[in-house]
Tab-separated table of C-alpha atoms in Angstrom:
chain	number	residue	atom	x	y	z
A	1	MET	CA	-13.575	-3.772	-21.886
A	2	VAL	CA	-15.404	-4.459	-18.304
A	3	LEU	CA	-17.365	-7.593	-18.105
A	4	ARG	CA	-19.315	-9.011	-15.359
A	5	CYS	CA	-19.284	-12.852	-14.244
A	6	THR	CA	-21.067	-14.639	-11.449
A	7	GLY	CA	-18.708	-16.808	-9.186
A	8	LEU	CA	-14.906	-17.693	-9.562
A	9	ARG	CA	-15.611	-20.207	-12.288
A	10	ALA	CA	-17.435	-17.472	-14.513
A	11	LEU	CA	-14.328	-15.200	-13.906
A	12	LEU	CA	-12.087	-17.567	-15.555
A	13	GLY	CA	-14.590	-18.512	-17.899
A	14	CYS	CA	-14.910	-14.812	-19.176
A	15	ALA	CA	-10.982	-14.523	-18.928
A	16	LEU	CA	-10.976	-17.752	-21.295
A	17	SER	CA	-13.816	-16.362	-23.424
A	18	VAL	CA	-11.336	-13.337	-24.849
A	19	GLY	CA	-8.102	-15.652	-24.963
A	20	LEU	CA	-6.476	-14.448	-21.716
A	21	LEU	CA	-5.143	-17.300	-20.357
A	22	THR	CA	-2.885	-15.735	-17.747
A	23	ALA	CA	-6.158	-14.656	-15.859
A	24	CYS	CA	-6.421	-18.203	-14.607
A	25	ALA	CA	-2.892	-18.903	-13.847
A	26	ASP	CA	-3.073	-17.268	-10.228
A	27	VAL	CA	-5.777	-19.580	-9.267
A	28	PRO	CA	-4.820	-23.234	-7.783
A	29	GLU	CA	-4.209	-25.557	-4.963
A	30	ASP	CA	-6.046	-24.444	-1.909
A	31	ALA	CA	-8.426	-22.705	-4.209
A	32	VAL	CA	-9.641	-25.818	-6.074
A	33	ASP	CA	-12.566	-26.344	-3.229
A	34	GLU	CA	-13.921	-22.957	-3.366
A	35	VAL	CA	-13.932	-22.383	-7.488
A	36	GLY	CA	-17.661	-22.088	-7.727
A	37	ALA	CA	-18.428	-21.416	-4.189
A	38	SER	CA	-19.378	-17.804	-4.919
A	39	SER	CA	-22.202	-16.429	-6.208
A	40	GLU	CA	-21.376	-12.763	-6.298
A	41	ALA	CA	-21.054	-11.033	-9.348
A	42	LEU	CA	-17.294	-10.401	-10.206
A	43	ARG	CA	-15.775	-7.324	-12.019
A	44	LEU	CA	-13.346	-7.976	-14.998
A	45	ARG	CA	-11.562	-5.664	-16.443
A	46	VAL	CA	-9.623	-6.531	-19.531
A	47	GLU	CA	-6.995	-4.164	-21.143
A	48	ARG	CA	-4.389	-4.151	-23.353
A	49	ARG	CA	-1.904	-3.722	-20.655
A	50	SER	CA	-3.669	-5.512	-17.794
A	51	ILE	CA	-6.163	-7.874	-16.448
A	52	ALA	CA	-8.268	-6.441	-12.977
A	53	TYR	CA	-10.840	-8.029	-11.244
A	54	ASP	CA	-12.534	-7.178	-7.928
A	55	TRP	CA	-10.872	-10.188	-5.861
A	56	ALA	CA	-12.501	-9.699	-2.184
A	57	SER	CA	-14.790	-7.794	-0.606
A	58	ARG	CA	-14.463	-6.261	2.748
A	59	ASP	CA	-17.160	-4.482	5.291
A	60	ALA	CA	-14.412	-2.640	7.372
A	61	MET	CA	-12.241	0.034	5.558
A	62	PRO	CA	-8.950	-1.773	4.666
A	63	HIS	CA	-5.548	0.196	4.170
A	64	GLY	CA	-2.359	-1.939	4.575
A	65	VAL	CA	-1.374	-4.827	2.382
A	66	ALA	CA	1.192	-7.512	1.888
A	67	GLY	CA	1.750	-10.972	0.884
A	68	ASP	CA	3.437	-14.227	0.069
A	69	GLU	CA	2.710	-17.229	-1.945
A	70	ARG	CA	-0.070	-18.285	0.257
A	71	PHE	CA	-1.474	-15.450	2.348
A	72	VAL	CA	-2.752	-11.905	1.573
A	73	PHE	CA	-2.704	-9.450	4.833
A	74	LEU	CA	-4.800	-6.458	5.343
A	75	THR	CA	-5.180	-3.992	7.692
A	76	GLU	CA	-8.317	-2.792	9.338
A	77	PRO	CA	-7.482	0.525	11.211
A	78	LEU	CA	-10.750	1.536	12.287
A	79	THR	CA	-11.641	-2.238	13.605
A	80	GLY	CA	-8.093	-2.595	15.174
A	81	ARG	CA	-7.548	-5.876	13.380
A	82	VAL	CA	-4.911	-7.210	10.436
A	83	VAL	CA	-6.667	-9.926	8.783
A	84	ALA	CA	-5.131	-13.042	6.791
A	85	LEU	CA	-6.846	-13.865	3.666
A	86	SER	CA	-6.237	-16.694	0.978
A	87	ARG	CA	-4.102	-15.213	-1.507
A	88	TYR	CA	-6.309	-17.578	-4.270
A	89	THR	CA	-9.924	-16.867	-2.952
A	90	GLY	CA	-9.702	-13.972	-0.581
A	91	ARG	CA	-11.285	-15.959	1.838
A	92	GLU	CA	-10.448	-14.964	5.492
A	93	LEU	CA	-8.459	-17.678	7.294
A	94	GLY	CA	-7.411	-15.871	10.650
A	95	GLU	CA	-6.198	-12.748	11.781
A	96	LEU	CA	-3.130	-11.558	13.887
A	97	PRO	CA	-3.229	-11.551	17.888
A	98	ALA	CA	-3.343	-8.243	19.337
A	99	PRO	CA	0.189	-7.273	20.542
A	100	PRO	CA	0.489	-6.267	24.481
A	101	GLY	CA	-1.866	-3.106	24.956
A	102	GLY	CA	-3.531	-3.900	21.630
A	103	PHE	CA	-3.577	-2.206	18.425
A	104	VAL	CA	-4.684	1.655	18.260
A	105	LEU	CA	-4.505	2.233	14.376
A	106	PRO	CA	-2.613	-0.465	12.552
A	107	PHE	CA	-1.812	1.037	9.159
A	108	ALA	CA	0.990	-0.178	7.189
A	109	LEU	CA	2.100	-3.764	6.672
A	110	ARG	CA	5.674	-5.182	5.290
A	111	SER	CA	6.714	-8.817	5.004
A	112	THR	CA	9.812	-9.171	6.545
A	113	GLY	CA	10.784	-12.469	5.247
A	114	VAL	CA	9.513	-15.933	5.048
A	115	GLY	CA	6.651	-16.218	7.741
A	116	GLY	CA	7.676	-12.880	8.672
A	117	LEU	CA	5.312	-9.493	9.275
A	118	ALA	CA	5.661	-6.069	10.326
A	119	VAL	CA	2.669	-3.537	11.264
A	120	LEU	CA	3.209	-0.304	11.582
A	121	ASP	CA	0.681	1.641	14.238
A	122	PRO	CA	0.918	5.611	14.051
A	123	GLY	CA	-0.654	5.587	17.514
A	124	GLY	CA	-3.903	7.545	16.423
A	125	LEU	CA	-5.123	9.576	13.537
A	126	PRO	CA	-3.877	13.375	13.841
A	127	ASP	CA	-5.389	15.381	16.391
A	128	PRO	CA	-4.214	18.960	16.987
A	129	THR	CA	-6.077	19.119	20.568
A	130	ALA	CA	-4.176	15.862	22.009
A	131	PRO	CA	-0.264	15.112	22.355
A	132	PRO	CA	1.502	13.370	19.432
A	133	PRO	CA	1.188	9.692	19.963
A	134	THR	CA	4.186	7.155	19.875
A	135	ALA	CA	4.295	5.239	16.868
A	136	THR	CA	5.344	1.312	17.018
A	137	ILE	CA	6.187	-1.312	14.718
A	138	HIS	CA	4.861	-4.840	15.887
A	139	GLU	CA	6.863	-7.593	14.749
A	140	TYR	CA	5.066	-11.249	14.130
A	141	GLU	CA	5.513	-14.700	12.930
A	142	TYR	CA	2.848	-16.825	10.990
A	143	ARG	CA	2.495	-20.238	9.475
A	144	TRP	CA	-0.038	-22.436	7.899
A	145	ASP	CA	-0.487	-25.687	10.140
A	146	ARG	CA	-1.065	-28.109	7.393
A	147	ARG	CA	-2.819	-30.762	9.519
A	148	ALA	CA	-5.092	-28.486	11.436
A	149	ARG	CA	-5.601	-26.960	7.825
A	150	ARG	CA	-5.243	-23.172	10.031
A	151	PHE	CA	-3.584	-19.828	10.106
A	152	GLU	CA	-1.598	-19.376	13.383
A	153	ALA	CA	0.399	-16.193	14.174
A	154	THR	CA	2.435	-15.100	17.207
A	155	TRP	CA	3.640	-11.611	18.190
A	156	VAL	CA	7.659	-11.370	18.382
A	157	ARG	CA	7.991	-7.880	19.856
A	158	THR	CA	7.151	-3.947	19.398
A	159	LEU	CA	9.541	-1.201	18.646
A	160	PRO	CA	8.184	1.938	19.820
A	161	LEU	CA	9.737	4.956	17.763
A	162	THR	CA	10.565	6.789	21.127
A	163	GLY	CA	12.660	9.969	20.884
A	164	ALA	CA	11.289	10.694	17.106
A	165	ILE	CA	9.511	13.846	16.667
A	166	THR	CA	6.266	12.585	14.760
A	167	LEU	CA	2.698	13.672	14.307
A	168	PHE	CA	1.676	11.038	12.081
A	169	VAL	CA	3.917	8.303	10.702
A	170	GLU	CA	2.052	7.018	6.853
A	171	ASP	CA	4.389	4.610	5.666
A	172	PHE	CA	7.573	2.354	6.451
A	173	GLU	CA	10.089	-0.142	4.658
A	174	VAL	CA	12.586	-2.690	5.241
A	175	LEU	CA	16.045	-1.856	4.305
A	176	PRO	CA	18.823	-4.414	3.293
A	177	ASP	CA	20.322	-4.614	6.810
A	178	GLY	CA	16.768	-5.517	8.600
A	179	SER	CA	16.194	-1.677	9.908
A	180	TYR	CA	12.766	0.356	9.082
A	181	VAL	CA	12.710	3.755	7.529
A	182	VAL	CA	9.335	5.291	8.421
A	183	SER	CA	7.832	8.522	6.490
A	184	GLU	CA	6.467	11.218	8.851
A	185	SER	CA	4.145	13.114	6.678
A	186	ILE	CA	2.996	16.195	8.737
A	187	LEU	CA	6.289	17.353	9.561
A	188	GLY	CA	8.290	15.893	6.383
A	189	ALA	CA	10.835	13.504	7.808
A	190	LEU	CA	12.255	10.066	7.318
A	191	TRP	CA	13.284	8.247	10.553
A	192	ILE	CA	15.128	5.084	10.955
A	193	VAL	CA	14.349	2.054	13.693
A	194	GLU	CA	17.622	-0.124	13.614
A	195	PRO	CA	17.275	-4.237	14.251
A	196	ASP	CA	18.098	-3.813	18.000
A	197	GLY	CA	15.567	-0.787	18.251
A	198	THR	CA	17.352	1.950	18.409
A	199	VAL	CA	15.847	5.018	16.517
A	200	ARG	CA	17.823	7.553	14.975
A	201	PRO	CA	16.808	10.461	12.337
A	202	GLY	CA	17.582	9.514	8.691
A	203	VAL	CA	16.484	12.789	6.734
A	204	VAL	CA	14.794	15.203	9.304
A	205	PRO	CA	14.363	19.076	9.145
A	206	ALA	CA	16.811	20.745	11.210
A	207	GLY	CA	13.582	22.607	12.672
A	208	PHE	CA	10.104	22.706	12.088
A	209	ALA	CA	9.383	26.236	10.812
A	210	PRO	CA	8.239	26.426	7.241
A	211	SER	CA	11.510	27.545	6.277
A	212	ASP	CA	13.502	24.408	7.693
A	213	ALA	CA	11.270	22.129	5.242
A	214	ILE	CA	13.165	19.700	3.162
A	215	PRO	CA	12.362	20.187	-0.312
A	216	GLY	CA	10.677	16.956	-1.415
A	217	LEU	CA	9.604	15.731	2.114
A	218	GLY	CA	7.698	18.986	3.440
A	219	PRO	CA	3.799	19.411	3.073
A	220	CYS	CA	1.903	22.256	2.098
A	221	ALA	CA	-1.872	23.538	1.304
A	222	PHE	CA	-3.748	21.341	-0.936
A	223	PRO	CA	-5.284	22.896	-3.781
A	224	ALA	CA	-9.188	24.125	-4.098
A	225	GLY	CA	-11.364	22.434	-6.670
A	226	VAL	CA	-10.312	19.121	-6.861
A	227	THR	CA	-12.923	16.193	-7.458
A	228	VAL	CA	-12.702	12.418	-6.891
A	229	ASP	CA	-15.315	10.351	-9.126
A	230	GLY	CA	-17.546	13.342	-9.243
A	231	ILE	CA	-17.108	14.054	-5.510
A	232	PRO	CA	-15.625	17.342	-3.987
A	233	PHE	CA	-12.440	16.540	-1.962
A	234	GLU	CA	-11.349	18.994	0.817
A	235	PRO	CA	-8.926	17.681	3.418
A	236	HIS	CA	-9.557	18.931	6.849
A	237	GLY	CA	-7.637	21.989	6.847
A	238	MET	CA	-6.938	21.711	3.425
A	239	PHE	CA	-3.335	20.134	4.403
A	240	ALA	CA	-1.372	18.215	1.625
A	241	PRO	CA	0.700	15.734	3.603
A	242	GLY	CA	4.407	15.385	2.751
A	243	VAL	CA	6.325	12.245	2.216
A	244	GLY	CA	4.214	9.340	2.659
A	245	PHE	CA	4.330	6.104	0.755
A	246	LEU	CA	7.789	4.294	0.435
A	247	ALA	CA	9.601	1.589	-1.809
A	248	SER	CA	12.818	0.276	-2.079
A	249	ASP	CA	15.296	-1.109	-4.503
A	250	ASP	CA	18.112	-1.855	-2.005
A	251	THR	CA	20.011	0.740	-3.469
A	252	PHE	CA	17.356	3.701	-3.665
A	253	LEU	CA	14.479	4.531	-1.326
A	254	TYR	CA	11.847	5.958	-3.497
A	255	PHE	CA	8.843	7.899	-2.208
A	256	GLY	CA	5.629	9.951	-3.109
A	257	ASN	CA	4.381	13.450	-1.782
A	258	THR	CA	0.990	14.553	-1.913
A	259	CYS	CA	1.849	18.020	-1.660
A	260	ALA	CA	4.880	18.333	-4.344
A	261	GLY	CA	3.599	15.484	-6.282
A	262	GLY	CA	5.774	12.967	-8.424
A	263	ILE	CA	8.134	10.362	-7.206
A	264	ARG	CA	11.206	11.178	-5.546
A	265	ARG	CA	14.416	8.863	-4.426
A	266	ILE	CA	17.507	9.017	-1.975
A	267	PRO	CA	20.574	6.512	-2.038
A	268	VAL	CA	19.876	4.183	0.975
A	269	ALA	CA	23.455	5.030	1.921
A	270	SER	CA	22.499	8.631	2.355
A	271	LEU	CA	20.257	7.823	5.173
A	272	SER	CA	23.278	6.730	7.515
A	273	ASP	CA	26.033	8.757	6.532
A	274	ALA	CA	28.106	11.392	8.648
A	275	ARG	CA	26.455	14.487	7.551
A	276	PRO	CA	23.861	16.238	9.749
A	277	PRO	CA	20.065	14.781	9.077
A	278	HIS	CA	18.981	17.855	7.675
A	279	GLU	CA	22.047	18.013	5.052
A	280	ARG	CA	21.374	14.170	3.632
A	281	GLY	CA	17.867	15.950	1.971
A	282	ASP	CA	20.564	17.498	-0.750
A	283	ASP	CA	20.728	13.963	-2.380
A	284	ILE	CA	16.689	13.798	-2.768
A	285	GLU	CA	16.291	13.853	-6.861
A	286	LEU	CA	13.351	13.809	-8.641
A	287	VAL	CA	12.614	10.531	-10.789
A	288	SER	CA	8.870	11.343	-12.475
A	289	PRO	CA	7.574	14.477	-12.116
A	290	PRO	CA	3.803	15.639	-12.086
A	291	PRO	CA	2.122	15.571	-15.210
A	292	ALA	CA	2.136	19.184	-16.957
A	293	GLY	CA	-0.704	21.005	-15.426
A	294	ALA	CA	-1.728	18.916	-12.814
A	295	ALA	CA	-2.855	20.880	-9.698
A	296	VAL	CA	-2.256	17.778	-7.632
A	297	ASP	CA	-0.398	14.487	-7.945
A	298	VAL	CA	-1.114	11.907	-5.536
A	299	LEU	CA	0.515	8.439	-6.069
A	300	LYS	CA	0.673	5.927	-3.288
A	301	GLY	CA	1.151	2.146	-2.959
A	302	LEU	CA	4.370	2.235	-4.424
A	303	VAL	CA	6.236	-1.343	-5.136
A	304	VAL	CA	9.335	-2.096	-7.175
A	305	ASP	CA	9.043	-4.991	-9.519
A	306	ARG	CA	11.590	-7.129	-8.039
A	307	TYR	CA	10.537	-10.261	-9.571
A	308	ARG	CA	10.322	-9.171	-13.463
A	309	ASP	CA	11.914	-5.907	-14.029
A	310	PRO	CA	13.518	-3.806	-11.017
A	311	ASN	CA	13.711	-0.403	-13.254
A	312	THR	CA	9.903	-0.437	-13.101
A	313	LEU	CA	8.054	0.855	-10.209
A	314	TYR	CA	4.150	0.412	-10.117
A	315	ALA	CA	2.072	2.948	-8.041
A	316	VAL	CA	-1.701	3.978	-7.689
A	317	ASP	CA	-2.888	7.343	-8.581
A	318	ALA	CA	-5.449	7.967	-5.697
A	319	LEU	CA	-7.656	10.928	-7.369
A	320	ARG	CA	-7.126	9.535	-11.049
A	321	LEU	CA	-8.389	6.127	-9.859
A	322	GLU	CA	-5.599	4.752	-11.771
A	323	VAL	CA	-2.500	1.735	-11.419
A	324	LEU	CA	0.703	3.116	-13.026
A	325	ARG	CA	3.685	1.404	-14.288
A	326	VAL	CA	6.560	3.936	-14.002
A	327	ASP	CA	10.075	3.546	-15.702
A	328	LEU	CA	12.722	4.389	-13.173
A	329	THR	CA	15.226	5.100	-16.062
A	330	THR	CA	13.167	7.593	-17.906
A	331	GLY	CA	10.724	8.675	-15.382
A	332	ALA	CA	7.903	8.029	-17.974
A	333	ARG	CA	4.472	6.935	-16.579
A	334	GLU	CA	2.421	4.354	-18.099
A	335	ARG	CA	-1.257	3.374	-17.249
A	336	VAL	CA	-1.638	-0.367	-16.399
A	337	ALA	CA	-5.388	-0.115	-15.261
A	338	GLY	CA	-8.224	1.997	-14.891
A	339	PRO	CA	-9.605	4.637	-14.623
A	340	ASP	CA	-12.002	2.434	-12.492
A	341	ALA	CA	-14.222	4.064	-9.680
A	342	VAL	CA	-15.504	0.308	-8.573
A	343	LEU	CA	-12.165	-1.492	-8.865
A	344	PHE	CA	-9.859	1.582	-7.591
A	345	ASP	CA	-12.250	3.698	-5.350
A	346	PHE	CA	-9.290	6.116	-3.690
A	347	PRO	CA	-6.931	3.597	-3.882
A	348	VAL	CA	-4.269	4.147	-1.061
A	349	ALA	CA	-2.116	0.769	-1.026
A	350	MET	CA	-0.587	-1.868	-3.278
A	351	GLU	CA	1.397	-5.220	-3.044
A	352	LEU	CA	3.099	-7.153	-6.085
A	353	LEU	CA	2.929	-10.722	-4.820
A	354	PRO	CA	5.787	-12.981	-5.377
A	355	PRO	CA	5.509	-15.456	-8.344
A	356	VAL	CA	3.268	-18.405	-8.674
A	357	PHE	CA	2.955	-20.230	-12.023
A	358	GLY	CA	4.679	-17.335	-13.344
A	359	ILE	CA	2.060	-14.663	-12.351
A	360	SER	CA	2.845	-11.797	-10.228
A	361	PRO	CA	-0.494	-10.182	-9.553
A	362	LEU	CA	-0.759	-6.736	-7.933
A	363	VAL	CA	-3.305	-6.204	-4.906
A	364	VAL	CA	-4.844	-3.094	-4.806
A	365	VAL	CA	-6.456	-1.696	-1.370
A	366	SER	CA	-8.777	1.251	-1.921
A	367	ASP	CA	-10.314	2.960	1.702
A	368	GLN	CA	-12.823	5.440	-0.060
A	369	GLU	CA	-11.210	8.165	1.546
A	370	HIS	CA	-13.020	10.880	-0.539
A	371	ARG	CA	-16.275	9.224	0.752
A	372	TRP	CA	-15.445	9.763	4.514
A	373	THR	CA	-16.068	12.811	6.589
A	374	GLY	CA	-13.111	12.011	8.510
A	375	ILE	CA	-11.184	13.066	5.432
A	376	ASN	CA	-13.303	14.780	3.288
A	377	ALA	CA	-14.427	17.984	4.753
A	378	ALA	CA	-16.591	19.102	1.887
A	379	LEU	CA	-19.224	16.143	2.865
A	380	THR	CA	-21.457	16.038	5.821
A	381	GLU	CA	-22.443	12.513	5.919
A	382	ASP	CA	-20.286	9.370	4.795
A	383	ARG	CA	-20.968	8.221	1.054
A	384	PHE	CA	-19.313	4.870	1.622
A	385	ARG	CA	-19.866	2.241	-1.144
A	386	LEU	CA	-19.952	-0.936	0.557
A	387	PRO	CA	-18.591	-3.614	0.619
A	388	PHE	CA	-14.967	-2.074	0.328
A	389	VAL	CA	-13.457	-3.731	-2.916
A	390	VAL	CA	-9.824	-4.933	-2.899
A	391	ALA	CA	-8.614	-5.899	-6.398
A	392	LYS	CA	-6.158	-7.764	-8.078
A	393	VAL	CA	-4.380	-6.595	-11.367
A	394	ILE	CA	-2.101	-8.872	-13.651
A	395	PRO	CA	0.293	-6.618	-15.719
A	396	LEU	CA	0.496	-7.776	-18.990
A	397	HIS	CA	4.216	-7.218	-20.179
A	398	ARG	CA	5.041	-6.260	-23.629
A	399	ARG	CA	7.060	-8.739	-25.471
């Protein structure tokens, strides 16, 4: 069921009208003075497994997302910004100050603890005519000044991936010891950045010939004939990246792969054992295989449900415009929300916010890649549908 509501008050009224009180449990304290302030029509999608709605609108393309009890952070790669929004209203509260030298392409985000945030910057989009860029991780501290009622953030340090062989790093994750694991999607590798800034290989091929590719990490050719919401989708060079989006439950590192599809995992301990880095790939195992007969299986925005069920992983299906719940024990997939070409318009990133009033919503970011000539070679002009929508999804758990 899809309802159209006007303003936040109407959104809550729509939820109440179908008896779904849980939809309002995520709206409170610093949102009270803004309820009803918006006159925009809100899209509310009520399903047996979830409640979903268009929570925020952005004029610039968003990509990465992270959040806590008060804030949701978004990267805007093409404008070089990382913005902080109110978790409750979606209103922009401020932005991160640029690091020394500025952002090149702020891409992915991770929370690093209370008041801590890390930004992954690949250093630019892949360009075969230019030298490979040096990727960096920028660390920040932030706070809410209650007296001045303003967001404040401070750059702490920058960790360059010096020595890592990278063409494009797509995502990263924080490991239990405070180090970062970074996915290199074009060559198919996992690199580690230690807390002191030391960079070392985690799982890296012995060489970069096609025969050296590590199964589950490497790229391949993208299949022809793929469409997304009726739009032909042909990535430039018909290239399907390898290992991409990451998530961890502290025991395993889970990852998707556009080329191979499915969800795979490797023990976190394997990333630093005594074997050569290319041999560590022997520990990779398939958790959730692609659907039978699927030509391509693009799962992004992976997040483990640490708050309710650590055997559950959420993911977005970028091409089928859906949010999925994956059972990490059986590998079974269940559609939580979608398909919906408005709320999930090529979804690429997702965050599960910590509980407030017992509710942990998913924040889903879509960047409309299939509508952009920068990614989709099948188009001769951009076909963006503005504004970009950031959705919230409240999963409804079976009792």
